[in-house]
Short mmCIF file of C-alpha atoms and ligand atoms in Angstrom, two decimals:
data_model
loop_
_atom_site.label_atom_id
_atom_site.label_comp_id
_atom_site.label_asym_id
_atom_site.label_seq_id
_atom_site.Cartn_x
_atom_site.Cartn_y
_atom_site.Cartn_z
CA UNK L 30 -117.72 -10.07 95.48
CA UNK L 31 -115.97 -7.05 93.36
CA UNK L 32 -115.21 -6.90 89.71
CA UNK L 33 -112.58 -5.77 87.88
CA UNK L 34 -111.66 -5.30 83.92
CA UNK L 35 -108.41 -6.77 82.92
CA UNK L 36 -106.82 -6.29 79.53
CA UNK L 37 -103.95 -8.36 78.21
CA UNK L 38 -102.05 -5.05 76.19
CA UNK L 39 -101.23 -5.91 72.38
CA UNK L 40 -97.10 -6.47 73.46
CA UNK L 41 -98.11 -9.32 75.51
CA UNK L 42 -100.40 -10.55 73.01
CA UNK L 43 -97.83 -10.90 69.94
CA UNK L 44 -94.73 -12.29 72.18
CA UNK L 45 -97.20 -15.41 73.29
CA UNK L 46 -98.19 -14.46 76.88
CA UNK L 47 -101.19 -14.78 76.92
CA UNK L 48 -101.41 -18.25 78.26
CA UNK L 49 -98.88 -16.81 81.06
CA UNK L 50 -101.11 -13.98 82.31
CA UNK L 51 -104.20 -16.46 82.55
CA UNK L 52 -102.16 -18.67 84.64
CA UNK L 53 -101.11 -16.30 87.50
CA UNK L 54 -104.65 -14.95 87.33
CA UNK L 55 -106.28 -18.31 88.36
CA UNK L 56 -103.24 -19.08 90.60
CA UNK L 57 -103.71 -15.54 92.27
CA UNK L 58 -107.34 -16.93 93.25
CA UNK L 59 -108.98 -13.92 90.73
CA UNK L 60 -112.28 -15.97 89.14
CA UNK L 61 -112.72 -15.52 85.21
CA UNK L 62 -115.88 -14.28 84.61
CA UNK L 63 -115.73 -12.96 81.03
CA UNK L 64 -113.27 -13.17 78.33
CA UNK L 65 -113.18 -12.36 75.11
CA UNK L 66 -109.85 -12.20 71.90
CA UNK L 67 -110.67 -8.68 70.36
CA UNK L 68 -108.42 -6.00 68.02
CA UNK L 69 -109.54 -2.37 69.44
CA UNK L 70 -110.30 -0.45 66.24
CA UNK L 71 -108.26 3.71 67.34
CA UNK L 72 -112.06 5.24 68.14
CA UNK L 73 -112.76 2.27 70.82
CA UNK L 74 -109.10 2.56 72.16
CA UNK L 75 -109.74 6.35 72.14
CA UNK L 76 -113.39 6.02 73.96
CA UNK L 77 -111.95 4.12 76.30
CA UNK L 78 -108.80 5.89 77.64
CA UNK L 79 -111.06 9.34 77.11
CA UNK L 80 -109.51 9.77 80.60
CA UNK L 81 -106.33 10.34 79.73
CA UNK L 82 -107.02 12.65 76.96
CA UNK L 83 -105.25 16.01 78.14
CA UNK L 84 -102.03 13.95 78.50
CA UNK L 85 -99.26 13.72 76.19
CA UNK L 86 -98.92 10.54 75.38
CA UNK L 87 -102.65 9.70 74.57
CA UNK L 88 -101.97 10.03 70.95
CA UNK L 89 -99.08 6.75 71.05
CA UNK L 90 -100.81 5.31 73.78
CA UNK L 91 -104.26 4.84 71.37
CA UNK L 92 -102.04 4.04 68.94
CA UNK L 93 -100.48 1.23 70.89
CA UNK L 94 -103.51 0.19 72.07
CA UNK L 95 -105.54 -0.73 68.52
CA UNK L 96 -101.95 -2.12 67.19
CA UNK L 97 -102.43 -5.80 67.50
CA UNK L 98 -105.27 -7.94 69.22
CA UNK L 99 -105.87 -7.90 73.07
CA UNK L 100 -107.79 -10.33 75.96
CA UNK L 101 -110.02 -8.67 77.59
CA UNK L 102 -111.61 -10.31 80.99
CA UNK L 103 -113.39 -9.50 84.02
CA UNK L 104 -112.13 -10.51 86.93
CA UNK L 105 -114.22 -11.56 90.16
CA UNK L 106 -112.94 -11.76 93.95
CA UNK L 107 -112.67 -10.10 97.57
CA UNK L 108 -110.82 -7.08 96.60
CA UNK L 109 -110.92 -7.70 92.96
CA UNK L 110 -109.40 -4.31 92.31
CA UNK L 111 -106.58 -3.77 94.46
CA UNK L 112 -105.92 -7.64 94.08
CA UNK L 113 -105.71 -7.27 90.33
CA UNK L 114 -103.25 -3.72 90.37
CA UNK L 115 -100.93 -5.36 92.99
CA UNK L 116 -100.46 -8.72 90.43
CA UNK L 117 -100.08 -6.23 87.80
CA UNK L 118 -97.52 -4.30 89.32
CA UNK L 119 -96.61 -0.80 89.10
CA UNK L 120 -97.46 1.12 85.30
CA UNK L 121 -93.44 1.27 84.69
CA UNK L 122 -92.30 -1.93 84.34
CA UNK L 123 -88.65 -0.63 85.66
CA UNK L 124 -90.46 0.56 89.26
CA UNK L 125 -92.57 -2.84 89.57
CA UNK L 126 -92.25 -5.08 92.13
CA UNK L 127 -90.57 -8.78 91.61
CA UNK L 128 -93.21 -11.26 90.51
CA UNK L 129 -95.60 -8.45 89.15
CA UNK L 130 -96.79 -9.08 85.87
CA UNK L 131 -95.36 -5.89 84.65
CA UNK L 132 -92.04 -6.59 86.08
CA UNK L 133 -92.19 -10.12 84.33
CA UNK L 134 -94.09 -9.33 80.92
CA UNK L 135 -93.64 -5.48 80.47
CA UNK L 136 -91.17 -3.26 78.12
CA UNK L 137 -91.41 -0.28 79.37
CA UNK L 138 -94.03 2.33 80.81
CA UNK L 139 -96.26 2.47 77.44
CA UNK L 140 -95.91 -1.57 76.77
CA UNK L 141 -96.54 -2.80 80.21
CA UNK L 142 -98.30 -5.78 79.24
CA UNK L 143 -101.53 -5.62 81.09
CA UNK L 144 -104.40 -3.16 82.23
CA UNK L 145 -106.76 -2.75 85.48
CA UNK L 146 -109.16 -0.74 86.45
CA UNK L 147 -108.06 1.65 89.61
CA UNK L 148 -111.45 1.93 91.32
CA UNK L 149 -115.10 0.85 91.67
CA UNK L 150 -116.45 3.39 89.40
CA UNK L 151 -113.97 3.09 86.73
CA UNK L 152 -114.02 -0.70 87.20
CA UNK L 153 -118.38 -0.67 86.44
CA UNK L 154 -117.62 1.96 83.48
CA UNK L 155 -114.86 -0.76 82.10
CA UNK L 156 -116.42 -3.51 82.57
CA UNK L 157 -119.96 -2.36 80.61
CA UNK L 158 -117.91 -0.88 78.17
CA UNK L 159 -116.22 -4.61 76.77
CA UNK L 160 -119.38 -6.70 78.23
CA UNK L 161 -122.97 -6.60 78.31
CA UNK L 162 -124.55 -8.50 81.58
CA UNK L 163 -125.20 -11.88 79.48
CA UNK L 164 -121.44 -12.02 78.62
CA UNK L 165 -120.57 -12.20 82.29
CA UNK L 166 -121.02 -15.83 84.37
CA UNK L 167 -122.65 -14.90 87.04
P1 DAT P 208 -102.27 2.46 84.72
O1 DAT P 208 -102.32 1.53 83.70
O2 DAT P 208 -100.53 2.04 85.67
O3 DAT P 208 -103.54 2.81 85.20
P2 DAT P 208 -102.54 5.14 84.08
O4 DAT P 208 -104.05 5.07 84.42
O5 DAT P 208 -101.74 6.47 84.90
O6 DAT P 208 -101.56 3.65 84.62
O7 DAT P 208 -102.15 5.37 82.58
C1 DAT P 208 -102.84 4.72 81.65
C2 DAT P 208 -101.90 3.68 80.80
O8 DAT P 208 -100.98 4.50 80.08
C3 DAT P 208 -100.61 2.79 81.33
O9 DAT P 208 -101.11 1.88 81.27
C4 DAT P 208 -99.10 3.34 80.50
C5 DAT P 208 -99.60 4.72 79.65
N1 DAT P 208 -98.96 5.61 79.99
C6 DAT P 208 -99.19 6.34 81.85
N2 DAT P 208 -97.99 6.89 81.75
C7 DAT P 208 -97.11 6.63 80.60
C8 DAT P 208 -96.03 7.53 80.37
N3 DAT P 208 -95.41 8.52 80.87
N4 DAT P 208 -95.75 7.75 79.17
C9 DAT P 208 -96.20 6.60 77.93
N5 DAT P 208 -97.26 6.48 78.68
C10 DAT P 208 -97.89 6.19 79.26
MG1 MG P 209 -105.11 3.50 85.03
#
């Protein structure tokens, strides 16, 4: 079993897509193991996306991610990291495959509806960033 971090980003929460996205997660067989609603501070967004701090879009990304509430979840399954990224689709919704969350719910390359960890090391870091072991159902 593998765990990954999922975020329903501010654009999707603002437009009322929490339920649709959770429904697609459940239908895919990915199991919810932790779930919360929170609004990130600018400093929390900066720390979470620290790996991108040299990128030209970093400031805008941190403004956006702290612009409204997000839903943060831990998902678990065999190959959860890859399966969640496949369900999300490509970073740019215009390039995402039909049937993916970013295709269906994303607005543009920044406001792309959902986040997912990209590798086991980043998943471990990102889960621990938001949840203690006590918050995660085993
Ligand atoms: P992903 O979220 O698919 O893992 P990433 O890790 O490369 O993509 O980038 C993190 C987030 O940063 C992404 O979800 C949206 C934003 N982003 C990426 N590329 C961007 C770009 N060219 N312009 C604006 N925002 C971008
Ligand atoms: Mg990424």
